[in-house]
XYZ file of N, CA and C in Angstrom:
486
model
N -20.215 -15.404 9.885
C -19.411 -14.253 10.282
C -19.655 -13.929 11.750
N -18.606 -13.669 12.468
C -18.661 -13.392 13.895
C -19.111 -11.957 14.160
N -19.906 -11.750 15.205
C -20.369 -10.418 15.576
C -19.439 -9.775 16.593
N -19.187 -8.498 16.414
C -18.440 -7.670 17.365
C -19.220 -6.380 17.537
N -19.154 -5.793 18.728
C -19.648 -4.445 18.928
C -18.538 -3.485 18.514
N -18.893 -2.445 17.766
C -17.963 -1.370 17.431
C -18.461 -0.136 18.180
N -17.586 0.438 18.984
C -17.952 1.573 19.815
C -16.994 2.718 19.524
N -17.539 3.846 19.068
C -16.733 5.042 18.823
C -17.165 6.096 19.830
N -16.210 6.510 20.662
C -16.578 7.446 21.733
C -15.977 8.831 21.557
N -15.279 9.078 20.453
C -14.757 10.411 20.183
C -13.643 10.828 21.129
N -13.385 12.142 21.170
C -12.321 12.691 22.022
C -12.879 12.957 23.414
N -12.272 12.325 24.385
C -12.701 12.467 25.783
C -11.480 12.655 26.670
N -11.721 12.903 27.939
C -10.622 13.043 28.896
C -9.943 11.692 29.108
N -8.705 11.735 29.547
C -7.992 10.504 29.853
C -8.705 9.701 30.924
N -9.218 10.400 31.933
C -9.942 9.735 33.016
C -11.153 8.990 32.462
N -11.939 9.643 31.607
C -13.104 8.998 31.009
C -12.668 7.772 30.204
N -11.634 7.947 29.355
C -11.192 6.844 28.499
C -10.763 5.621 29.301
N -9.987 5.825 30.348
C -9.505 4.691 31.128
C -10.621 4.069 31.960
N -11.515 4.897 32.496
C -12.637 4.355 33.259
C -13.572 3.547 32.368
N -13.799 4.000 31.121
C -14.662 3.245 30.228
C -14.006 1.925 29.829
N -12.713 1.933 29.543
C -12.027 0.672 29.238
C -12.163 -0.315 30.400
N -11.964 0.182 31.606
C -12.079 -0.697 32.774
C -13.511 -1.199 32.952
N -14.478 -0.333 32.729
C -15.899 -0.732 32.838
C -16.235 -1.784 31.791
N -15.763 -1.606 30.558
C -16.002 -2.609 29.513
C -15.393 -3.954 29.894
N -14.216 -3.935 30.488
C -13.587 -5.172 30.939
C -14.454 -5.856 32.000
N -14.948 -5.089 32.954
C -15.802 -5.663 33.999
C -17.092 -6.230 33.414
N -17.683 -5.527 32.453
C -18.899 -6.021 31.801
C -18.603 -7.300 31.042
N -17.451 -7.345 30.371
C -17.069 -8.545 29.612
C -16.974 -9.755 30.530
N -16.438 -9.557 31.709
C -16.288 -10.666 32.652
C -17.644 -11.164 33.155
N -18.640 -10.279 33.176
C -19.942 -10.639 33.731
C -20.938 -11.139 32.684
N -21.063 -10.406 31.564
C -22.200 -10.727 30.697
C -22.074 -10.281 29.242
N -20.923 -9.906 28.780
C -20.790 -9.426 27.405
C -20.939 -10.591 26.423
N -21.858 -10.495 25.451
C -22.092 -11.617 24.541
C -21.060 -11.744 23.408
N -20.342 -10.656 23.098
C -19.364 -10.715 22.016
C -18.276 -9.660 22.264
N -17.177 -9.732 21.527
C -16.096 -8.753 21.726
C -16.528 -7.320 21.409
N -15.825 -6.373 22.015
C -16.035 -4.947 21.758
C -14.725 -4.368 21.228
N -14.809 -3.685 20.097
C -13.696 -2.915 19.549
C -14.080 -1.455 19.704
N -13.320 -0.759 20.543
C -13.625 0.657 20.813
C -12.548 1.541 20.202
N -12.982 2.580 19.522
C -12.095 3.608 18.980
C -12.345 4.901 19.749
N -11.247 5.573 20.115
C -11.395 6.826 20.842
C -10.182 7.721 20.644
N -10.345 8.968 21.085
C -9.278 9.962 20.994
C -9.183 10.678 22.342
N -8.319 11.654 22.403
C -8.003 12.346 23.650
C -8.276 13.832 23.478
N -9.077 14.434 24.389
C -9.432 15.837 24.233
C -8.299 16.777 24.612
N -7.310 16.296 25.338
C -6.124 17.088 25.661
C -4.946 16.136 25.834
N -3.727 16.648 25.742
C -2.564 15.763 25.906
C -2.634 15.005 27.241
N -2.388 13.704 27.169
C -2.483 12.844 28.352
C -1.405 11.780 28.299
N -0.707 11.606 29.398
C 0.223 10.489 29.526
C -0.529 9.359 30.197
N -0.542 8.194 29.540
C -1.108 7.019 30.197
C 0.037 6.101 30.590
N 0.015 5.701 31.842
C 1.016 4.793 32.381
C 0.464 3.376 32.361
N 1.334 2.397 32.109
C 0.929 1.007 32.227
C 0.573 0.681 33.668
N -0.305 -0.267 33.857
C -0.829 -0.611 35.173
C 0.258 -0.856 36.212
N 1.359 -1.496 35.819
C 2.425 -1.830 36.763
C 3.593 -0.854 36.715
N 3.456 0.222 35.939
C 4.569 1.159 35.784
C 4.766 1.996 37.040
N 6.014 2.299 37.315
C 6.338 3.141 38.469
C 5.887 4.576 38.189
N 5.136 5.126 39.092
C 4.606 6.474 38.919
C 5.703 7.525 39.009
N 6.825 7.199 39.665
C 7.902 8.182 39.778
C 8.699 8.337 38.486
N 8.278 7.629 37.416
C 8.858 7.852 36.083
C 8.377 9.174 35.491
N 7.366 9.782 36.087
C 6.721 10.966 35.527
C 7.001 12.193 36.390
N 7.291 13.308 35.741
C 7.480 14.578 36.426
C 6.121 15.299 36.430
N 5.409 15.164 37.522
C 4.063 15.732 37.632
C 4.061 17.249 37.516
N 5.063 17.895 38.065
C 5.136 19.360 38.022
C 5.247 19.860 36.584
N 6.136 19.260 35.791
C 6.276 19.655 34.387
C 5.004 19.364 33.595
N 4.382 18.224 33.861
C 3.144 17.893 33.161
C 2.056 18.920 33.464
N 1.932 19.310 34.725
C 0.928 20.308 35.111
C 1.195 21.641 34.411
N 2.471 22.058 34.353
C 2.829 23.309 33.674
C 2.456 23.286 32.200
N 2.593 22.115 31.571
C 2.322 21.977 30.136
C 0.875 21.594 29.833
N 0.051 21.426 30.865
C -1.351 21.067 30.661
C -1.543 19.624 30.234
N -0.650 18.748 30.675
C -0.720 17.330 30.316
C -1.319 16.548 31.484
N -2.417 15.835 31.217
C -3.035 14.984 32.228
C -2.243 13.688 32.360
N -2.443 12.990 33.473
C -1.783 11.708 33.718
C -2.830 10.716 34.219
N -2.871 9.538 33.580
C -3.780 8.477 33.996
C -3.019 7.151 33.983
N -3.599 6.155 34.609
C -3.048 4.808 34.568
C -4.002 3.927 33.783
N -3.448 3.167 32.823
C -4.255 2.241 32.030
C -4.574 0.994 32.846
N -5.690 0.331 32.540
C -5.975 -0.944 33.205
C -5.146 -2.092 32.609
N -4.253 -1.783 31.671
C -3.405 -2.785 31.024
C -1.945 -2.469 31.308
N -1.073 -3.338 30.878
C 0.356 -3.171 31.118
C 1.005 -2.217 30.136
N 2.311 -2.365 29.997
C 3.065 -1.535 29.074
C 3.707 -0.345 29.769
N 4.296 0.486 28.929
C 5.009 1.672 29.415
C 4.253 2.934 29.025
N 4.770 4.090 29.425
C 4.091 5.379 29.248
C 3.901 5.736 27.780
N 2.758 6.342 27.504
C 2.436 6.850 26.169
C 1.903 8.268 26.324
N 2.424 9.185 25.505
C 1.846 10.526 25.435
C 0.806 10.494 24.328
N -0.458 10.611 24.716
C -1.577 10.577 23.773
C -2.004 11.999 23.459
N -2.389 12.229 22.225
C -3.114 13.443 21.896
C -3.678 13.371 20.494
N -2.899 13.654 19.511
C -3.387 13.711 18.136
C -3.279 12.321 17.514
N -4.146 11.422 17.953
C -4.065 10.024 17.530
C -5.415 9.356 17.649
N -5.520 8.205 17.060
C -6.677 7.332 17.223
C -6.218 6.155 18.071
N -6.938 5.880 19.131
C -6.608 4.791 20.045
C -7.713 3.745 19.943
N -7.340 2.504 20.193
C -8.344 1.444 20.183
C -8.171 0.571 21.416
N -9.243 -0.094 21.778
C -9.160 -1.139 22.799
C -10.025 -2.300 22.329
N -9.631 -3.491 22.722
C -10.378 -4.704 22.410
C -10.679 -5.398 23.732
N -11.948 -5.714 23.946
C -12.370 -6.439 25.137
C -13.142 -7.665 24.662
N -12.769 -8.830 25.175
C -13.459 -10.065 24.789
C -13.989 -10.778 26.024
N -15.161 -11.393 25.905
C -15.687 -12.154 27.046
C -14.878 -13.442 27.242
N -14.894 -13.994 28.447
C -14.126 -15.214 28.718
C -14.490 -16.389 27.815
N -15.707 -16.406 27.288
C -16.141 -17.520 26.434
C -15.627 -17.405 24.990
N -15.058 -16.275 24.621
C -14.600 -16.063 23.244
C -13.250 -16.750 23.023
N -13.019 -17.319 21.820
C -11.749 -18.008 21.539
C -10.507 -17.133 21.732
N -10.594 -15.824 21.478
C -9.431 -14.958 21.686
C -8.983 -14.936 23.148
N -9.913 -15.123 24.072
C -9.553 -15.051 25.492
C -8.705 -16.237 25.944
N -8.688 -17.306 25.173
C -7.879 -18.471 25.557
C -6.454 -18.398 25.005
N -6.157 -17.370 24.199
C -4.821 -17.224 23.632
C -3.865 -16.610 24.637
N -2.574 -16.858 24.426
C -1.569 -16.170 25.238
C -1.600 -14.687 24.862
N -1.002 -13.863 25.708
C -0.938 -12.432 25.431
C -0.258 -12.168 24.088
N 0.876 -12.828 23.847
C 1.584 -12.615 22.578
C 0.771 -13.081 21.378
N 0.096 -14.204 21.508
C -0.713 -14.692 20.384
C -1.887 -13.747 20.115
N -2.466 -13.161 21.169
C -3.556 -12.201 20.939
C -3.015 -10.947 20.256
N -1.807 -10.476 20.658
C -1.179 -9.350 19.956
C -1.015 -9.685 18.479
N -0.539 -10.877 18.217
C -0.300 -11.287 16.827
C -1.597 -11.256 16.014
N -2.661 -11.810 16.564
C -3.940 -11.846 15.840
C -4.501 -10.449 15.612
N -4.544 -9.657 16.671
C -5.131 -8.315 16.572
C -4.280 -7.430 15.661
N -2.965 -7.446 15.836
C -2.101 -6.590 15.026
C -2.014 -7.057 13.579
N -2.200 -8.345 13.334
C -2.278 -8.826 11.946
C -3.508 -8.239 11.253
N -4.617 -8.162 11.986
C -5.838 -7.560 11.423
C -5.631 -6.063 11.179
N -4.982 -5.368 12.132
C -4.713 -3.935 11.946
C -3.784 -3.736 10.754
N -2.792 -4.591 10.607
C -1.853 -4.509 9.480
C -2.592 -4.621 8.143
N -3.529 -5.577 8.071
C -4.319 -5.728 6.837
C -5.163 -4.480 6.573
N -5.754 -3.906 7.626
C -6.546 -2.692 7.470
C -5.699 -1.515 7.012
N -4.514 -1.364 7.607
C -3.623 -0.271 7.201
C -3.142 -0.460 5.766
N -2.900 -1.696 5.365
C -2.478 -1.961 3.982
C -3.558 -1.514 2.997
N -4.811 -1.694 3.364
C -5.921 -1.226 2.509
C -5.908 0.293 2.351
N -5.338 0.976 3.352
C -5.228 2.437 3.309
C -3.913 2.900 2.687
N -3.077 1.941 2.252
C -1.809 2.281 1.611
C -0.624 2.369 2.547
N -0.803 1.957 3.809
C 0.289 1.976 4.790
C 0.823 0.551 4.922
N 2.015 0.322 4.409
C 2.596 -1.018 4.449
C 3.576 -1.116 5.607
N 3.063 -1.523 6.756
C 3.883 -1.641 7.960
C 4.301 -3.095 8.163
N 5.164 -3.291 9.143
C 5.704 -4.615 9.440
C 5.174 -5.118 10.775
N 4.883 -6.416 10.824
C 4.548 -7.079 12.078
C 5.856 -7.639 12.625
N 6.375 -7.023 13.682
C 7.686 -7.410 14.203
C 7.643 -8.813 14.794
N 8.667 -9.608 14.484
C 8.692 -10.987 14.959
C 9.553 -11.172 16.204
N 10.309 -10.137 16.576
C 11.138 -10.214 17.787
C 11.021 -8.907 18.553
N 11.358 -8.966 19.828
C 11.434 -7.749 20.641
C 12.772 -7.092 20.384
N 12.742 -5.799 20.076
C 13.977 -5.056 19.833
C 14.595 -4.675 21.171
N 15.866 -5.001 21.420
C 16.493 -4.719 22.729
C 16.911 -3.264 22.880
N 15.949 -2.344 22.974
C 16.246 -0.913 23.045
C 16.066 -0.393 24.460
N 16.987 -0.708 25.328
C 17.005 -0.129 26.670
C 15.644 -0.181 27.362
N 14.991 -1.334 27.303
C 13.641 -1.458 27.845
C 13.551 -1.075 29.317
N 14.595 -1.342 30.073
C 14.525 -1.064 31.504
C 14.750 0.401 31.833
N 15.491 1.123 30.992
C 15.824 2.516 31.299
C 14.836 3.511 30.713
N 14.167 3.167 29.625
C 13.289 4.117 28.967
C 11.833 3.792 29.293
N 11.127 4.692 30.003
C 9.746 4.417 30.386
C 8.728 4.651 29.261
N 9.194 5.036 28.069
C 8.285 5.351 26.961
C 7.971 4.115 26.131
N 6.697 3.852 25.938
C 6.227 2.697 25.167
C 6.736 2.708 23.730
N 6.788 3.873 23.114
C 7.134 3.945 21.696
C 8.634 4.059 21.449
N 9.461 3.833 22.488
C 10.917 3.853 22.305
C 11.427 2.557 21.691
N 10.601 1.504 21.672
C 11.005 0.231 21.090
C 9.764 -0.565 20.709
N 9.971 -1.584 19.868
C 8.856 -2.459 19.522
C 9.021 -3.788 20.233
N 7.897 -4.379 20.558
C 7.876 -5.711 21.148
C 7.357 -6.693 20.106
N 7.466 -7.947 20.407
C 7.042 -8.988 19.480
C 5.584 -8.797 19.074
N 5.347 -8.852 17.778
C 4.033 -8.738 17.131
C 3.423 -7.343 17.175
N 4.217 -6.333 17.470
C 3.723 -4.971 17.328
C 4.034 -4.487 15.910
N 3.402 -3.397 15.502
C 3.550 -2.885 14.138
C 4.542 -1.740 14.082
N 5.400 -1.785 13.069
C 6.366 -0.706 12.866
C 6.326 -0.255 11.413
N 6.783 0.968 11.196
C 6.865 1.552 9.860
C 8.189 2.289 9.773
N 8.973 1.954 8.781
C 10.307 2.572 8.592
C 11.155 2.467 9.864
N 11.092 1.311 10.529
C 11.925 1.064 11.693
C 11.433 1.669 12.995
N 10.269 2.316 12.997
C 9.718 2.942 14.206
C 8.372 2.334 14.546
N 8.083 2.221 15.843
C 6.798 1.660 16.264
C 5.657 2.544 15.762
N 4.667 1.914 15.163
C 3.482 2.611 14.656
C 2.266 2.347 15.535
N 2.120 1.107 16.006
C 0.987 0.710 16.830
C 1.510 -0.043 18.041
N 1.124 0.400 19.218
C 1.508 -0.293 20.439
C 0.386 -1.181 20.940
N 0.728 -2.130 21.783
C -0.256 -3.056 22.341
C -0.038 -3.188 23.839
N -1.144 -3.215 24.570
C -1.038 -3.397 26.025
C -2.167 -4.290 26.501
């Protein structure tokens, strides 16, 4: 059986969450002996932008009025409003077999495992086999559509991947 580190960091600020994900990635590149699966939450509403997302997709003034923080993820994808949810990240060292997979194949493997876990909890979701063409260029929200190998429930995205 393969060893993984499981790290639960509770509800923290968006800044803390993104900085820790980035730090784990840097550690993985240098000396991490096995993958890390981290579970975390958000202490206040936070919009996380994908690393390459245009920052002008966000109305900073409205977010400030509503008490919503804004951070940029060290990964790709589109904007997500985080708050009352459980978030996860997976970091693997370069020597691990998962690191040699394509991005889509890693989504497939990780989301297949999440699907099996959710099924044990009674949630029967679908692993999408195609990207749904839902105005990807016009809508900056990650959960407005599903991409290949992401999880959906009743036609709506349940788990996103970046």
